[in-house]
Short mmCIF file of C-alpha atoms and ligand atoms in Angstrom, two decimals:
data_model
loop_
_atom_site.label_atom_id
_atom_site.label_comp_id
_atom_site.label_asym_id
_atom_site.label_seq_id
_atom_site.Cartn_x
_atom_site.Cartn_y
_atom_site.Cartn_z
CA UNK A 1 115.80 -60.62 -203.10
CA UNK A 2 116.48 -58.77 -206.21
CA UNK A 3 117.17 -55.58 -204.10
CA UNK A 4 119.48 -56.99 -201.79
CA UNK A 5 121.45 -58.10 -204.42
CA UNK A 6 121.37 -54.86 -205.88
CA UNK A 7 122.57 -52.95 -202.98
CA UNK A 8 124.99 -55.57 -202.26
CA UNK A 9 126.56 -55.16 -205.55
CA UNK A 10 126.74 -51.75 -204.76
CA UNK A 11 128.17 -52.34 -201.17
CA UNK A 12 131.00 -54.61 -203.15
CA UNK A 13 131.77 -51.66 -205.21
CA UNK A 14 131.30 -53.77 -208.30
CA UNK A 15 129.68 -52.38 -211.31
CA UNK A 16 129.20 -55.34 -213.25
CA UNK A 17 126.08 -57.40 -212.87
CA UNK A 18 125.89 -60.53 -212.32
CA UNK A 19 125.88 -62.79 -209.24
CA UNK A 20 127.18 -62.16 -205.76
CA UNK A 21 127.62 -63.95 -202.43
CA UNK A 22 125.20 -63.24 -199.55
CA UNK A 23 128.32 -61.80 -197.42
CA UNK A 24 126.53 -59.44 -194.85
CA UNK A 25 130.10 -57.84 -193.62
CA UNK A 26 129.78 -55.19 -191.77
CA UNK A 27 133.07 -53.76 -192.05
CA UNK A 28 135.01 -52.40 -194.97
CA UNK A 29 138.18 -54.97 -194.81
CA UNK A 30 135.57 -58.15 -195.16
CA UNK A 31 133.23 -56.09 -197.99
CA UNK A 32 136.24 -56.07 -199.56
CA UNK A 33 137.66 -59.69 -199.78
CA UNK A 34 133.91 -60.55 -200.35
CA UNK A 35 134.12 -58.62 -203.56
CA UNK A 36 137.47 -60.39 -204.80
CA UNK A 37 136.14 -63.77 -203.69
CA UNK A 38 132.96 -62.74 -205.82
CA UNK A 39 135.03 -61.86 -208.86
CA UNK A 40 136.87 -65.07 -208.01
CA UNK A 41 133.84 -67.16 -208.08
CA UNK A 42 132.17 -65.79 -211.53
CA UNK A 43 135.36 -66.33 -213.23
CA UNK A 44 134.71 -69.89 -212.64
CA UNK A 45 131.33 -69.41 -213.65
CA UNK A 46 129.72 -68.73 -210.68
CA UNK A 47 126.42 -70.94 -210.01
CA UNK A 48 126.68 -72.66 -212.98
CA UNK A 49 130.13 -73.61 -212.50
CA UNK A 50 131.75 -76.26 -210.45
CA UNK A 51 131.68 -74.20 -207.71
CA UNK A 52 127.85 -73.92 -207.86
CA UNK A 53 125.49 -71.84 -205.17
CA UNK A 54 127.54 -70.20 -201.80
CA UNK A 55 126.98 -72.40 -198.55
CA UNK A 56 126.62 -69.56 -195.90
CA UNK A 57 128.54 -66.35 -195.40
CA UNK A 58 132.17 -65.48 -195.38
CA UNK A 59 133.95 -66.56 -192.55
CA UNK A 60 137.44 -64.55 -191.51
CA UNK A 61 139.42 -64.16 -188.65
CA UNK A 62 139.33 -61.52 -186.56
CA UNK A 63 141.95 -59.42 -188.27
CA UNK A 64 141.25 -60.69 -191.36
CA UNK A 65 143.72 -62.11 -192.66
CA UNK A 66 142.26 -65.57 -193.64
CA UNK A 67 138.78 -65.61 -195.21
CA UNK A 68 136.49 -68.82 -196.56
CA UNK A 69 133.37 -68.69 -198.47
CA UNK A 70 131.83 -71.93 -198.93
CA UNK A 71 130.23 -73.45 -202.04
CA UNK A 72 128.10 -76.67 -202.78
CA UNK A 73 131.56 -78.14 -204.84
CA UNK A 74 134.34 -76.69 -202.86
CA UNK A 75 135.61 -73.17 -200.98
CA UNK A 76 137.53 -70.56 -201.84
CA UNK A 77 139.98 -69.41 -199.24
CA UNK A 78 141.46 -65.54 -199.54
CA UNK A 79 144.74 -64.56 -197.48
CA UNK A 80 146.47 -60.94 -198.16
CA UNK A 81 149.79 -62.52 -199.86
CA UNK A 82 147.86 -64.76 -202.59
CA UNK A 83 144.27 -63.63 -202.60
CA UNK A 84 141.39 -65.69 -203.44
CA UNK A 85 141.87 -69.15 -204.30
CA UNK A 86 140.46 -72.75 -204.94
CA UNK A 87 141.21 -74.47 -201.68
CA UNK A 88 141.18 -77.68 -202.74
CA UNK A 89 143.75 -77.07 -205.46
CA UNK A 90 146.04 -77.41 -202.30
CA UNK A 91 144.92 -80.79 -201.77
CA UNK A 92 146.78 -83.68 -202.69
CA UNK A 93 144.11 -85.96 -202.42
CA UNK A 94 141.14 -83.61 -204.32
CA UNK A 95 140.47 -84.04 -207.54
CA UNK A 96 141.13 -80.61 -207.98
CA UNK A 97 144.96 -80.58 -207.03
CA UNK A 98 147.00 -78.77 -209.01
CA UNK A 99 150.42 -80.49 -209.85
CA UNK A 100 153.16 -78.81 -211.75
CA UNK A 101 156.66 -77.76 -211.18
CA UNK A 102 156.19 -74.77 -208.83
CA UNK A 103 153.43 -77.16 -206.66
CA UNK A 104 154.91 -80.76 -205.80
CA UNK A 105 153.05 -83.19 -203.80
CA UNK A 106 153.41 -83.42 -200.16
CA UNK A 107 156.58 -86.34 -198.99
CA UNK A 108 156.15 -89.26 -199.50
CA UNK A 109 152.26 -88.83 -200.84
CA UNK A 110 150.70 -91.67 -202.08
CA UNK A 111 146.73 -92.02 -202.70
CA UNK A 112 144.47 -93.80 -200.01
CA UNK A 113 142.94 -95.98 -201.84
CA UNK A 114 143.49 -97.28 -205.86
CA UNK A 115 141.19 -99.42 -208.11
CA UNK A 116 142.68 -100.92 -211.64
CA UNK A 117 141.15 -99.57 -214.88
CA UNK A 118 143.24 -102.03 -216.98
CA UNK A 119 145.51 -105.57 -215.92
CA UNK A 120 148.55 -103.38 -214.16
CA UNK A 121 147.47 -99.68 -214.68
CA UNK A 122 145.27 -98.16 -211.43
CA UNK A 123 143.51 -94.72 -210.84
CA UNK A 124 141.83 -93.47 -207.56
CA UNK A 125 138.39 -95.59 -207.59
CA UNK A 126 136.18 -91.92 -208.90
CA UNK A 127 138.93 -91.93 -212.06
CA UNK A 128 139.18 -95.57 -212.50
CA UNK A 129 135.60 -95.52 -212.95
CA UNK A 130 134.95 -93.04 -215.36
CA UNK A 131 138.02 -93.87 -216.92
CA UNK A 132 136.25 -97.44 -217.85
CA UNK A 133 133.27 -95.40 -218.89
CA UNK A 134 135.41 -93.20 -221.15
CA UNK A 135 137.38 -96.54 -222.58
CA UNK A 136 133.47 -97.99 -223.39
CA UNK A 137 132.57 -94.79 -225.08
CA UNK A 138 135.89 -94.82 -227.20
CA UNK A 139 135.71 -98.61 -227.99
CA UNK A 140 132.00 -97.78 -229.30
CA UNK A 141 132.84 -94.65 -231.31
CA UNK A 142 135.28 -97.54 -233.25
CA UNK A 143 138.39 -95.92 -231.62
CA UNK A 144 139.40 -98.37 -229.14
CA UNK A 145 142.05 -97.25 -226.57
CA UNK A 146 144.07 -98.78 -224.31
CA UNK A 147 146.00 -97.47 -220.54
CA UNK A 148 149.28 -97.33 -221.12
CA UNK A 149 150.18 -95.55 -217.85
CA UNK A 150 147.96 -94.83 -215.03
CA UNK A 151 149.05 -94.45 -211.16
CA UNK A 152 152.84 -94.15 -210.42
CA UNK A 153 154.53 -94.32 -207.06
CA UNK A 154 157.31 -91.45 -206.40
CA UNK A 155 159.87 -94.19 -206.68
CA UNK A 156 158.31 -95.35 -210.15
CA UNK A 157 158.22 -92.04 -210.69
CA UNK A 158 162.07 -90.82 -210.13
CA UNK A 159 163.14 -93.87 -212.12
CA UNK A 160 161.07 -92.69 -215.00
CA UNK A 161 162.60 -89.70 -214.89
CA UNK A 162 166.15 -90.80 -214.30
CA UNK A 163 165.55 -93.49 -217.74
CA UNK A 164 164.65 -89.93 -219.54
CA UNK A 165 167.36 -87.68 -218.27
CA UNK A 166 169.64 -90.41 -219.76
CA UNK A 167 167.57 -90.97 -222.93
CA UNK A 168 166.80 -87.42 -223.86
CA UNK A 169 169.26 -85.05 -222.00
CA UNK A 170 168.23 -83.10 -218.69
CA UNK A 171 166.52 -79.96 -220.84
CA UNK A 172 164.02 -82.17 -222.92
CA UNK A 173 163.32 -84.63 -219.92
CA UNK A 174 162.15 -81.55 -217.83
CA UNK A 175 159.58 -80.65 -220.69
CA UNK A 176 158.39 -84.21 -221.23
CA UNK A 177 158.75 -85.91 -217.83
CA UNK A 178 158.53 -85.28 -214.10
CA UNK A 179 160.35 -84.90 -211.60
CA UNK A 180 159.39 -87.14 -208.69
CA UNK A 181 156.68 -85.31 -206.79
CA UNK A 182 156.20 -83.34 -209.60
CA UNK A 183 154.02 -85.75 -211.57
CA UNK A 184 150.19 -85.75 -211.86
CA UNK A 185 150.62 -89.43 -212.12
CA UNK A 186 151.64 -89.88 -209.00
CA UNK A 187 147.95 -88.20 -207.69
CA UNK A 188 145.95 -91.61 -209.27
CA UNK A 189 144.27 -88.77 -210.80
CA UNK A 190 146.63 -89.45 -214.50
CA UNK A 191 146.50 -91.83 -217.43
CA UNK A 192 148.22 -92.06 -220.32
CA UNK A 193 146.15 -93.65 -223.66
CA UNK A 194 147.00 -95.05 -226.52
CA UNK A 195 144.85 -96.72 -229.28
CA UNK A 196 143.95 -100.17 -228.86
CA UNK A 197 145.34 -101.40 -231.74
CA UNK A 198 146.70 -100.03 -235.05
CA UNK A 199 149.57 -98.96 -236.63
CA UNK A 200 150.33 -96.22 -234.13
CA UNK A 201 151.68 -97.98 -230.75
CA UNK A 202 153.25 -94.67 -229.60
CA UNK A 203 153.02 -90.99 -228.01
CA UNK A 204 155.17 -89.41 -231.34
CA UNK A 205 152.17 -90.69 -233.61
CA UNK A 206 149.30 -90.43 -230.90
CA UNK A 207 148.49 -86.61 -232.40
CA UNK A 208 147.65 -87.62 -235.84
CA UNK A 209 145.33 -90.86 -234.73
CA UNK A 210 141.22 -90.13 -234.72
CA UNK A 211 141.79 -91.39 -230.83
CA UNK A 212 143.37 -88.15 -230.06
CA UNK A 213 140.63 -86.14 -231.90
CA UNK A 214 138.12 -88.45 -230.36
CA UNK A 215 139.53 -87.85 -226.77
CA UNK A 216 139.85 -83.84 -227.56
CA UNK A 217 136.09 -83.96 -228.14
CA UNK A 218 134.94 -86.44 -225.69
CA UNK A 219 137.39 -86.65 -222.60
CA UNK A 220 135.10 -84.22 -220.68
CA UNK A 221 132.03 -85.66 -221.11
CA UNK A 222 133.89 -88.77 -218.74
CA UNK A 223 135.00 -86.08 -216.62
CA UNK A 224 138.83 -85.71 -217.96
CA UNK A 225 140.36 -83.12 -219.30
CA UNK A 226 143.51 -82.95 -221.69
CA UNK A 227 146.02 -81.17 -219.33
CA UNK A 228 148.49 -80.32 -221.64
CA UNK A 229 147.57 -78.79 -225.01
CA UNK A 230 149.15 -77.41 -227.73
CA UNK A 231 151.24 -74.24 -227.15
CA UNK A 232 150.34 -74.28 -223.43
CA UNK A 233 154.62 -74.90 -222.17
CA UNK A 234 155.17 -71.20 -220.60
CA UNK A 235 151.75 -72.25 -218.27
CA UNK A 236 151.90 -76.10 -217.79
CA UNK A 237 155.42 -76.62 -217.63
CA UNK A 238 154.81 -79.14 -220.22
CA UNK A 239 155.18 -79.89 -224.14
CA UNK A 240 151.80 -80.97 -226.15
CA UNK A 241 150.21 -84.25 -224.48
CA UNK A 242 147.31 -85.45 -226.17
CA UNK A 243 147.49 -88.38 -224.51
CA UNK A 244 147.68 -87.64 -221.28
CA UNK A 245 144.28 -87.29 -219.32
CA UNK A 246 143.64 -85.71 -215.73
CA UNK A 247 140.44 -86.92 -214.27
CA UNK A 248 138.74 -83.43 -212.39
CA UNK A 249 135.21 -84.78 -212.55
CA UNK A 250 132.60 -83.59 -215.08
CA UNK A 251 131.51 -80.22 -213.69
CA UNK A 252 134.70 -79.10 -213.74
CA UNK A 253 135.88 -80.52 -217.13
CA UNK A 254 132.57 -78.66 -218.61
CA UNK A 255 133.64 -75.38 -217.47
CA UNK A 256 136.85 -75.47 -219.08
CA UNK A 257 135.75 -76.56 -222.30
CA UNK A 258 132.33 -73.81 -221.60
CA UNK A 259 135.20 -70.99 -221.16
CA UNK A 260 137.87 -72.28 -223.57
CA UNK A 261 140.68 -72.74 -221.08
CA UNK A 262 143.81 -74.18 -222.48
CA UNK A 263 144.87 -74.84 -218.86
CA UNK A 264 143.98 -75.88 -214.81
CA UNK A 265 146.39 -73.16 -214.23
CA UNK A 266 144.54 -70.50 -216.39
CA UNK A 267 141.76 -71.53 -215.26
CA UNK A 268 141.86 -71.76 -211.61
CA UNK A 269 144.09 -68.46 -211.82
CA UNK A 270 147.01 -69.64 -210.35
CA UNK A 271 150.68 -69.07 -211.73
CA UNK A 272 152.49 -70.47 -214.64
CA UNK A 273 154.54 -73.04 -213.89
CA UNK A 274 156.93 -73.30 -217.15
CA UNK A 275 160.10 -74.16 -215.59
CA UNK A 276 161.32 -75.82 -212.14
CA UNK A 277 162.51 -72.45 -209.93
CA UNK A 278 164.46 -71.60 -207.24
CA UNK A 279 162.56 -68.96 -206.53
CA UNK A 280 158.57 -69.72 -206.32
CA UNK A 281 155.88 -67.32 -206.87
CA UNK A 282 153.42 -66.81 -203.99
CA UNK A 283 151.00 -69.28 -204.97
CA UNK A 284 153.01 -72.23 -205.04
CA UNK A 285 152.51 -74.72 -202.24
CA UNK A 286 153.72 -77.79 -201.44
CA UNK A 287 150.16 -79.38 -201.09
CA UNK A 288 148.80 -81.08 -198.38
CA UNK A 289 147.58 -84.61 -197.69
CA UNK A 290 143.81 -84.00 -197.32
CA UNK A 291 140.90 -84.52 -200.28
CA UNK A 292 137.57 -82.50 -200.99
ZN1 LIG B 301 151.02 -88.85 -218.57
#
């Protein structure tokens, strides 16, 4: 075993050791995208990331020009224009879609099926539970939270942003609110918290409250991350949101706090999304309907 892996790291042209994936191509053009999807694969930590052990070999098409290798938590997918990516990224309905202003939802998306987390506020039923897991832990820890925004519907969604563009001005409303489409709130996959009770009743305070440090320490353990952090604007698209948590399930949420990344974007390697854009970069998609 050890000296297959060996040779094939030497077949892949890598020099680096570490893991590989049990691609037996035979010709150059598929050694090749095997050793991008490999590089692809241990900078999301390989087996002991989300991604976990490879399911089989790499598939392609004939001219190779589409190739999947499949893992225990997801595949990555590898076409000439974008490379290797997270398929399910592309997936509305995965817990790993990735929403920002280059990648809006499909039309008229709405998630299958919602559960409530809180009288009024509802996530898809793998986020509403941990989400009630995550508002237990808190309430133990003595810093009670409540939802203050959970699901939205694309409608709820454009009014918001309408209410902001009038409140704010168009340039401010981009960095703090969605466009419809546009918002991970409209994936069931979003809440906003604030604490349960307290002096502080609103996002301009939430920073300085122990609920935000709480949730910066904690959030992941529930299987939420904090998608927009400090100084992260030129990549999310979005100003500092302590408050705002994206459920992506605990493996994932572990491997971005094991590497340190500030961002899905960084850490899924897909482009920064600071600005809406006329012109998108190859990686955007408008995603598609289907989950995991
Ligand atoms: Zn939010």
């Amino acid at each position: 075993m050890r000296r297959r892996r060996a040779l094939l790291v030497l077949a892949a042209g890598l020099l680096a050791a570490g893991p590989v994936l049990p691609a037996h191509a035979s010709h150059e053009p598929e050694k090749r995208v095997a050793a991008t999807i490999t590089e692809h694969w241990r900078s999301l930590r390989a087996e002991r990331g989300f991604l976990g052990e490879p399911l089989g070999e790499l598939r392609c098409d004939p001219a190779v020009t589409r190739c999947t290798q499949g893992f225990a938590g997801g595949s990555i997918v590898w076409e000439p224009a974008r490379g290797p990516y997270l398929a399910a990224a592309d997936r509305a309905a995965s817990r790993y879609a990735v929403v920002n202003k280059h990648r809006p939802l499909p039309e008229g998306y709405a998630p299958a099926r919602l559960r409530e987390v809180a009288p009024g506020h509802r996530l898809v039923p793998a986020a509403a539970r941990q989400a009630k897991a995550l508002l237990a832990a808190a309430a133990e820890d003595g810093v009670a939270l409540r939802v203050a925004s959970g699901y939205r519907s694309t409608d709820h969604q454009a009014a918001a942003f309408r209410r902001w563009t009038r409140e704010l001005g168009a340039e401010r409303a981009a960095q703090q609110s969605a466009r419809p489409r546009h918002s991970e709130h409209e994936t069931g996959l979003a809440m906003d918290l604030l604490p349960a009770s307290g002096p502080c009743q609103e996002f301009g305070c939430f920073a300085d409250t122990e609920h935000a440090g709480w949730l910066a320490e904690h959030a992941y353990e529930h299987g939420f991350v904090v998608r927009y952090q400090e100084g992260q604007e030129d990549v999310t698209g979005f100003t500092y949101e302590p408050w705002h948590l994206r459920f992506v399930g605990e493996p994932l949420a572990r491997d971005l706090r094991a590497l340190g990344s500030d961002s899905l974007e960084e850490h899924l390697g897909l482009s920064p999304a600071p600005a809406y854009a006329a012109s998108l970069p190859r990686d955007r998609q408008p995603l598609r309907w289907s989950g995991d």
